[in-house]
Every structure is written in C-alpha cells, then in structure tokens.
Coordinates of C-alpha atoms and ligand atoms in Angstrom, one line a residue:
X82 CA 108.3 63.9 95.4
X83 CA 104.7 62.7 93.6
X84 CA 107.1 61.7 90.2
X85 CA 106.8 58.2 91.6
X86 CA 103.4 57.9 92.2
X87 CA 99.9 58.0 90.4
X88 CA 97.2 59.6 90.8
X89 CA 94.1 57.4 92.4
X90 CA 90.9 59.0 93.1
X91 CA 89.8 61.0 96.4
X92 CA 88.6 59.7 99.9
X93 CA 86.9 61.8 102.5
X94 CA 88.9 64.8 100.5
X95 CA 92.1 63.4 100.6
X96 CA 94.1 62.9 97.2
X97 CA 95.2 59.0 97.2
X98 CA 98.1 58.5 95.0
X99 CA 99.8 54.9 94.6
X100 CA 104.0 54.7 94.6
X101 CA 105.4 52.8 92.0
X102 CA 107.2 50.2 94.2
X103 CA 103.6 48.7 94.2
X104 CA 104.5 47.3 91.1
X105 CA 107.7 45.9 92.2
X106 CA 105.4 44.2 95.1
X107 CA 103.3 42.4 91.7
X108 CA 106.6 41.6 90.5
X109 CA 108.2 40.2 93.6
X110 CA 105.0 38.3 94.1
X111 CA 105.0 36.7 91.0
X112 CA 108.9 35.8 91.1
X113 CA 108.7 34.7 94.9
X114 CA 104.9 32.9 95.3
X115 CA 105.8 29.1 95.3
X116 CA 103.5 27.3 92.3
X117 CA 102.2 27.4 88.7
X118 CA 102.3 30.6 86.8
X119 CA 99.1 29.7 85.2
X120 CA 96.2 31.9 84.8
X121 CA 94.3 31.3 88.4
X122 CA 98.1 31.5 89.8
X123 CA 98.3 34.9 88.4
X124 CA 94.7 36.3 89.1
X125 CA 95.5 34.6 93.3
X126 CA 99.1 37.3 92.7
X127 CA 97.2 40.0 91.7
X128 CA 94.5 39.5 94.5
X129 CA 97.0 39.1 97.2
X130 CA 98.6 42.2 96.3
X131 CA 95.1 43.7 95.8
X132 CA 94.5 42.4 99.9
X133 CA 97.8 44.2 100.5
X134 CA 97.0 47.2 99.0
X135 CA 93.1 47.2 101.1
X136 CA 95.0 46.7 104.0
X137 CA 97.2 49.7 103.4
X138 CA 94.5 51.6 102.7
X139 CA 92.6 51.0 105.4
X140 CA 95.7 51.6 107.9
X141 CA 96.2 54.9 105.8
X142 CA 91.9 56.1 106.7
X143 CA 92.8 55.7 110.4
X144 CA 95.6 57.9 110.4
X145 CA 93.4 60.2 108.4
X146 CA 90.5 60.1 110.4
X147 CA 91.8 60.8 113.4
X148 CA 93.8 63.5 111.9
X149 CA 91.1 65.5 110.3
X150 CA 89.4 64.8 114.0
X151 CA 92.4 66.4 115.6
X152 CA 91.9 69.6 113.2
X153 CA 95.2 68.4 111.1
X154 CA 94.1 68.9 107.2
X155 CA 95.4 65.7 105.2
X156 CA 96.3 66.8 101.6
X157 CA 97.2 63.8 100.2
X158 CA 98.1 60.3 101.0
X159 CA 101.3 58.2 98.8
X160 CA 100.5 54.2 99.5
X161 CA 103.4 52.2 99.8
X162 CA 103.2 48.1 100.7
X163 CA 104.4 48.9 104.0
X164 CA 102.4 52.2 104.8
X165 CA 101.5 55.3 104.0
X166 CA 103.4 58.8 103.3
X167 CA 100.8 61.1 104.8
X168 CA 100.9 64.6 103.7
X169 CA 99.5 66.8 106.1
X170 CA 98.5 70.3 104.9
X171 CA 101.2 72.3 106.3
X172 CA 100.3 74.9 109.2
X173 CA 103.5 77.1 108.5
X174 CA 105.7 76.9 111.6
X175 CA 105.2 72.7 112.3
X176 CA 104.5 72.9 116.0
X177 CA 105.4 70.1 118.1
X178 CA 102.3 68.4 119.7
X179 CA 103.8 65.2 120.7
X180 CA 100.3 63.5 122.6
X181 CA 98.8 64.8 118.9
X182 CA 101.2 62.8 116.1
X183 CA 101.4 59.8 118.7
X184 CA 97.6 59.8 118.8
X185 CA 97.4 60.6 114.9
X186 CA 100.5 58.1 114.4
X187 CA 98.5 55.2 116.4
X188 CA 95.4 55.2 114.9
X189 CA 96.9 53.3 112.1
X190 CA 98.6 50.1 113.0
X191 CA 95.4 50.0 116.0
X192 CA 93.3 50.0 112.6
X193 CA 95.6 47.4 111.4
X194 CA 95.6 45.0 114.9
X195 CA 91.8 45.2 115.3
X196 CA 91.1 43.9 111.9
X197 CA 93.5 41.0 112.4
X198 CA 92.1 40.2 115.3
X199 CA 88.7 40.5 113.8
X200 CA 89.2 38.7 110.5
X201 CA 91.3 36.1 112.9
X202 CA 88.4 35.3 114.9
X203 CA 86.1 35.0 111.9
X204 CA 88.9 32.4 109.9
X205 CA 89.1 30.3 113.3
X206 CA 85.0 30.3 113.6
X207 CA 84.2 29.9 110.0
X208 CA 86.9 28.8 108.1
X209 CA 89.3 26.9 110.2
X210 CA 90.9 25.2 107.0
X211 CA 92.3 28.0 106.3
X212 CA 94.9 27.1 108.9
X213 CA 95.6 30.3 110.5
X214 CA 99.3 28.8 112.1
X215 CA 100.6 27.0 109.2
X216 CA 103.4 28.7 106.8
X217 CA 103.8 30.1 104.8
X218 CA 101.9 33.0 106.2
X219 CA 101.5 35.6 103.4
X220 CA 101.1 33.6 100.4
X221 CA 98.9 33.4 97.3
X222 CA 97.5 30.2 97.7
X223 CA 95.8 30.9 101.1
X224 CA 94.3 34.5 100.7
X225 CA 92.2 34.3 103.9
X226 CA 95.4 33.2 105.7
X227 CA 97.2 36.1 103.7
X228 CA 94.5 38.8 105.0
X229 CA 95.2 37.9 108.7
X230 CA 98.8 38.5 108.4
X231 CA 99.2 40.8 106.2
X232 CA 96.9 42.9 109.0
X233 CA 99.1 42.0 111.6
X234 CA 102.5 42.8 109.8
X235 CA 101.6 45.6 108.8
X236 CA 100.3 46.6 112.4
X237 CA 103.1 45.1 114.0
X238 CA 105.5 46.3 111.8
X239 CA 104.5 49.9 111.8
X240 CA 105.1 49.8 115.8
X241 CA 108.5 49.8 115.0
X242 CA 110.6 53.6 115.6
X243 CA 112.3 53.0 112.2
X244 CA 110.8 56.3 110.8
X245 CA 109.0 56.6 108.0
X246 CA 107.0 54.1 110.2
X247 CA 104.3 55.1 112.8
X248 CA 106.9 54.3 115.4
X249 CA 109.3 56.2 113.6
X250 CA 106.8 59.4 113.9
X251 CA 106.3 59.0 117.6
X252 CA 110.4 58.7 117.7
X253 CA 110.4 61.7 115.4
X254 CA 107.4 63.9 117.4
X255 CA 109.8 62.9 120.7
X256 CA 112.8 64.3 119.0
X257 CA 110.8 67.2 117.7
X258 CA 110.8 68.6 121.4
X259 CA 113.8 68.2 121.8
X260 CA 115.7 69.9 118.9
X261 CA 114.9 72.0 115.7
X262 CA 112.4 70.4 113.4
X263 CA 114.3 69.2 110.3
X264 CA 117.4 68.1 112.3
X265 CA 114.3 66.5 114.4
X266 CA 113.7 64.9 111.0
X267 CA 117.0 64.4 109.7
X268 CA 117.8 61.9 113.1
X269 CA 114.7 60.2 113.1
X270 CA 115.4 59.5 109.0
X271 CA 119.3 57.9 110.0
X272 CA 117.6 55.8 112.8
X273 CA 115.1 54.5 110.0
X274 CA 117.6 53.8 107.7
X275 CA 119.5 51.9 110.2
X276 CA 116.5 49.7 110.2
X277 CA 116.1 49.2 106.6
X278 CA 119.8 48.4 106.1
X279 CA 119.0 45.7 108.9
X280 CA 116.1 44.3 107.1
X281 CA 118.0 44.0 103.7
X282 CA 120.6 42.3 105.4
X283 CA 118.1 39.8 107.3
X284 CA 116.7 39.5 103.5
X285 CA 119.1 37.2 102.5
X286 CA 117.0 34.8 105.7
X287 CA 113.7 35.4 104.3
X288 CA 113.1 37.5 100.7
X289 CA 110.6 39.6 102.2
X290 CA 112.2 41.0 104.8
X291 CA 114.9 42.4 101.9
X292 CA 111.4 44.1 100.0
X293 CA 110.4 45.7 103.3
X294 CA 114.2 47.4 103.8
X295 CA 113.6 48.2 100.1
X296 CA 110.2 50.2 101.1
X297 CA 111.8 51.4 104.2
X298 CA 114.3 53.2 102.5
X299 CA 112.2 54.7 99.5
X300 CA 110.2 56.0 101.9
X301 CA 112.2 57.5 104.3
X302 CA 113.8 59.5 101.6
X303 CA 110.0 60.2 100.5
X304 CA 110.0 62.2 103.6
X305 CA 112.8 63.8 104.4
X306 CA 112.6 65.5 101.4
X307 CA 109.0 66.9 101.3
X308 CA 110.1 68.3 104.7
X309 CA 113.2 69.9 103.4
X310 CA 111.6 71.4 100.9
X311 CA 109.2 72.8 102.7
X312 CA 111.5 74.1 105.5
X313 CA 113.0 76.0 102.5
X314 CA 109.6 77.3 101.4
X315 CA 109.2 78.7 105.2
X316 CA 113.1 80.2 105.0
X317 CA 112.2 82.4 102.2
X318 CA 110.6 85.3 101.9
X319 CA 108.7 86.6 99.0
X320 CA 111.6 89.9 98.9
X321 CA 114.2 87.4 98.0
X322 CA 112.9 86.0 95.2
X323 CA 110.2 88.7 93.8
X324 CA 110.9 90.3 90.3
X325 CA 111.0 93.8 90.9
X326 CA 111.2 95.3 87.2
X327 CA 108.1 93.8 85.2
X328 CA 105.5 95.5 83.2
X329 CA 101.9 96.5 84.3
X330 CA 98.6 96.9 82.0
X331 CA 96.0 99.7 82.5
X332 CA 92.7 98.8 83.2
X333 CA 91.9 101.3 80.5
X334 CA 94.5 99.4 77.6
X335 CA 92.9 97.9 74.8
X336 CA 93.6 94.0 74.5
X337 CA 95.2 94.7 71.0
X338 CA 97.7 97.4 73.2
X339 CA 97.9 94.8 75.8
X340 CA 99.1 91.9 73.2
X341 CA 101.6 94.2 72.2
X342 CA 103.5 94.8 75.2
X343 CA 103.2 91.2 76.5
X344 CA 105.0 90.4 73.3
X345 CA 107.7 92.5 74.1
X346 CA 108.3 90.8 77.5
X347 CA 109.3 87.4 78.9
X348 CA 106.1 87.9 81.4
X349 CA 103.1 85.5 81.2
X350 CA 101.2 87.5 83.9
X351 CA 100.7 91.0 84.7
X352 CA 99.3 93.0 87.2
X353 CA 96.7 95.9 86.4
X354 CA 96.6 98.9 87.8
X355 CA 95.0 102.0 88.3
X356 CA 96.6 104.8 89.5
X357 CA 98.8 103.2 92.6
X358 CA 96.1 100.8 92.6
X359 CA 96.4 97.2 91.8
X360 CA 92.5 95.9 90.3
X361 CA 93.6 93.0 88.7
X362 CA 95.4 90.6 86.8
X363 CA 95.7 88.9 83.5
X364 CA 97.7 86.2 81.6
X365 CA 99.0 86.6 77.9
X366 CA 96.6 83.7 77.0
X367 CA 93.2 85.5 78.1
X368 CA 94.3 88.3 76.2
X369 CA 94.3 86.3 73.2
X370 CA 91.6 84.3 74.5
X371 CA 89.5 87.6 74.5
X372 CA 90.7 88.9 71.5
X373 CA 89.8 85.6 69.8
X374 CA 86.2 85.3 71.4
X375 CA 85.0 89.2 71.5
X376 CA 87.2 90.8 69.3
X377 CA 89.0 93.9 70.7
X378 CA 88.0 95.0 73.9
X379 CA 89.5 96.5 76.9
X380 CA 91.5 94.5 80.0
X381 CA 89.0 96.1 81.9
X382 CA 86.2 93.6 80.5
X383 CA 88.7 90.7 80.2
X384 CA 91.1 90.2 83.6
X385 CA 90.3 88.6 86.6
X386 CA 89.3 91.0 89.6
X387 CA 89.6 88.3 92.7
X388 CA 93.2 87.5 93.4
X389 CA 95.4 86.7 96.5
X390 CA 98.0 89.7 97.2
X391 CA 101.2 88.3 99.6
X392 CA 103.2 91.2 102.0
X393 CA 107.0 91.3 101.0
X394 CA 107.8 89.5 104.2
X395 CA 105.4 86.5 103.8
X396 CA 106.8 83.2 103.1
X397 CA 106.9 81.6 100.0
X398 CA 105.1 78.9 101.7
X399 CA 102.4 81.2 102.8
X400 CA 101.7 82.4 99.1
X401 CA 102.0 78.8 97.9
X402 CA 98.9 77.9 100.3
X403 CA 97.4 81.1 99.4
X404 CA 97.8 79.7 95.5
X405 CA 96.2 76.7 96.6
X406 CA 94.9 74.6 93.4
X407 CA 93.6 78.4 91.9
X408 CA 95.8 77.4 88.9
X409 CA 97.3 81.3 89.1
X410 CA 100.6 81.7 87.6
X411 CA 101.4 85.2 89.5
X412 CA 101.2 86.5 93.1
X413 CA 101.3 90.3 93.4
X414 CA 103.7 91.2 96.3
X415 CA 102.6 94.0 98.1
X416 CA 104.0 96.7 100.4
X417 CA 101.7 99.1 102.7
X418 CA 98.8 98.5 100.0
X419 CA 101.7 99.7 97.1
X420 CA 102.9 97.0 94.1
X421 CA 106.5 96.5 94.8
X422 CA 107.0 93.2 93.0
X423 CA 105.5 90.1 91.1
X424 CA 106.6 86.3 92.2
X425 CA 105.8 83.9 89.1
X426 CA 105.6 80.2 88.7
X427 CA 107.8 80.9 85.5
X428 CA 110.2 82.7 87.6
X429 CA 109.9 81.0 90.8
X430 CA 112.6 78.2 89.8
X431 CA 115.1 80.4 88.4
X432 CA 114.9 83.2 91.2
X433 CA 115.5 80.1 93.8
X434 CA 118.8 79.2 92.2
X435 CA 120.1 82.4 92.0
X436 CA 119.2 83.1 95.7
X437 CA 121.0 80.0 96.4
X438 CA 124.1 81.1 94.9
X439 CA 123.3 84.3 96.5
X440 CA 123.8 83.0 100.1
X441 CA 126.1 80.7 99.3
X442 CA 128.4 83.5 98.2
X443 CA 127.2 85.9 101.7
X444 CA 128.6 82.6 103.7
X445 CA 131.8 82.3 101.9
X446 CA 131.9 86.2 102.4
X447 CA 131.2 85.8 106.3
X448 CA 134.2 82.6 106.6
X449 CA 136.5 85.3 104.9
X450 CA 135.9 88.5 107.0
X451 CA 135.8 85.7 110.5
Ligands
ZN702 ZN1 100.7 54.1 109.5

C-alpha cells in the first residue's frame, strides 16, 4: 500500500508520505491551465500545485491533531490532491466510536472552511483585484483566487459521504455500528466508488471533476486494502503460521560453532537458549559481524538479550506492533514461559500462503461433508 508513495519528512511524529497521483496533478495542470507554457507559466503550475498540496496538508494536521487529542496514535499520513489517507496506529480489535471518527473526521474540512473564509476575507480587504467571483476559479494565473477555492473545495468536497472522504468516514463510523467492521468498510468503499464513477462521468462537463473521480477511486482502494490486510493480521494467530522445527544456539557455543550450523540452515535468526530457557537471540550476520570485529568469541558476548517474546495465541498483528520499527527479523513464540516456535520475516510470506491454501482446502472439506 506505501509502493505509490514517497517518503516526506515527519510532523508532530507522524510519517508524511506523498502519492504519486500528485504528479499526475503537475501534469494535468500543465496540460489543462489556459496560457503560455513559458517559464513564469510553468513556475505559476508548479506553485499552484504547491498551494494545493499546503492546503492538503494543512486539512491532513487537523485530522491529526485532534486525533492524537482524542488518544488515537497517527502512524502515517499518504497526501493525495483531494485528501489524506490517514493511518491510524491500529488498537487491535477497531472499536466503533462513532461521536470519535465524526469528531476526528471533521476537524479536517473545518480546517479547510476556516482558512477559506479567512484567506477570503483578507483577498476582499486587501486585494480585491484578485476578483474572488470571477472564473476560472482554481487557475494558475490567479493564485490568491486559487488559494480561496482550493480551501473551499477541498472543505466542501470532503463533506461529501463518498468514502475515502471525511464524509465517507462518518458514513463508514455509522455503518460500523451497525455491521462487522470490514463489511462496514467494504459498503462504505461501493458507496464511494459510486461517487467517483459520477464524477468521471461529470468529467467530460468540466476536466477536473474527471481528476477528482480519478483520486476518488485510487484512494478508496488505498483503504480498503490496508483494512483488509490488517483484518487478516487480527484473524491469525501466531500457531498458524509459526515454524515449529528450527535450530537453537547455546549461550555457551562459540561463534565459529554458531557459523557452522547457521550454514547448514535456511534460518537467518535463532533463538538462544539455556536449559528450557530462552536468553537471547542472534542473526547470521552478527555472528559474522563478531567474528569479523573480535575474532572468535562466544554468542554469549555477541547476541542481543532485550527481545519481544509473542504467546502462541497472539495475533500476528499483536507481534507486528510489538516489532514496531526494532528492525528484528524473528519473534520467539512462546508457550507457559517454554519455546514452542519461531515466526520470521523470511518466513512470514510463505507460511501465509500456505495457510491460505490450508483453509481454503478445510472449507472445501466442510461444503463436502454438508
Ligand atoms: Zn480530510
């Protein structure tokens, strides 16, 4: 879900990342904006997407705000022309607080309004020939002009239920009480797409109305997505998909003994242990990082003694949080304190697919036997 978006900087601890139909925005712009495609037309196309993009932003740190103020972590925010794709830190079970997403939802085109009404006032008093009513309204050549609307489309706009829109959250956070949350998500995505299929339609009135069904539809499928995926990280458990025949090290092992049985296994990680006890772990590369710097030594000296532990029953997207950014490639699965199994990121992937085929097969087996 972030393959279409890059990486830009942090605000008040939230990742920002930018989609990549921002650049189909520059090139719309520049195809669409009536006028020369000189040099000072260009640098007005580039600011007016740069004012679009401000104003997104913007919208997005209201949602944020009053999330983080609600006690909702924000992990990371995906910018789109027409919004944002906030990703809230997920609590596990997603309970339904409607009063919370509408407020959390609202605070963004409310950011949006107040701004245009703001920057409105201040064109009208100080720079009235700007010519707030005259068309076109979002347009190069008038970037003051383009400000004011841009704030109140993308306020207005956003008001709408055609999810992934704030509207379309409140819709969403409304159907949430009523049904299971990723058919919740799944009926609140159709509606959305109902709207974008109208707007690409209306496109062939007015161009930009075609863009925003564009964005409407990228990032509705944006969503529903990240929330299928992570409905499946909350549907399995860390006994379906732990490896349960994988090697262990001895505290007491020399690196050079450890090299050699990590080359004899497809493992990248193991866990060591003493006695029934697990102490620590270590990857293949800080053995041979240790081997390299001091020579050998024992794991002992060399593996790392703080590590997250998951029970067999947790979730794989409780030991996903507990991962968190620690860059660890292994989580330990435990039973009553005793090492029953290892989850890897190596074999994460593959374990998935054949758990997959696993229930697909138990299904096929239940329609026979019914
Ligand atoms: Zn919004």
């Amino acid at each position: 879900m972030r393959s279409w978006s890059i990486p830009a900087g942090r605000l008040f601890g939230v990742d920002i990342r930018i989609h990549l139909t921002f650049v189909a925005l520059l090139i719309f712009v520049w195809f669409t904006q009536p006028g020369d495609m000189s040099t000072s037309g260009a640098a007005r196309g580039l600011a007016l997407v740069a004012i679009i993009f401000a104003s997104v932003v913007l919208h997005e740190l209201g949602h944020t705000l009053v999330a983080q103020g609600s006690g909702v972590n924000v992990r990371s925010i995906i910018l789109l022309p027409v919004g944002g794709v906030t990703m809230m830190e997920d609590t596990g079970q997603p309970i339904a607080n409607l009063w919370r997403d509408i407020r959390i939802a609202m605070a963004g085109p409310l950011v949006s309004l107040v701004i245009a009404a703001v920057s409105g006032v201040c064109i009208l008093l100080f720079y009235p020939q700007a010519r707030l009513w005259a068309h076109p309204f979002v347009y190069a050549g008038n970037l003051p002009r383009a400000f004011f609307w841009g704030n109140v489309f993308l306020g207005a706009f956003n008001l709408l239920p055609a999810y992934p829109t704030d509207g379309g959250r409140v819709l969403r956070a409304y159907f949430v009480e009523r049904m299971e949350y990723v058919r919740a998500t799944r009926l609140a995505v159709t509606v959305g797409q109902g709207f974008a299929m109208l707007f690409i339609f209306l496109g062939v009135w007015n161009p930009w109305l075609m863009l925003i069904g564009f964005f409407l539809f990228v990032g509705a499928q944006l969503e529903d997505r990240s929330i299928v995926f992570q409905s499946v990280l909350e549907s399995v458990r860390m006994e379906d998909v732990m490896l349960t025949g994988f090697s262990t090290l001895s505290p007491a092992d020399t690196l050079e003994d450890a090299l050699h049985k990590a080359v004899h296994t497809l493992q990248d990680d193991f866990p060591v242990v003493r006695g029934t006890d697990m102490v620590g772990v270590i990857s293949k590369q800080r053995i041979v990082e240790a081997l390299r710097r001091g020579g050998n030594g024992y794991v002992q000296s060399a593996m790392v003694r703080v590590f997250e532990i998951a029970q067999r029953t947790d979730s794989l997207g409780s030991a996903f949080r507990k991962l968190g950014g620690r860059g660890l490639g292994m989580i330990p699965v435990v039973d009553h304190e005793r090492l029953v199994g290892i989850v890897t990121m190596q074999n994460l992937m593959h374990s998935m697919a054949l758990l997959a085929e696993t229930r697909r097969l138990r299904r096929q087996q239940e329609r026979a036997d019914a």
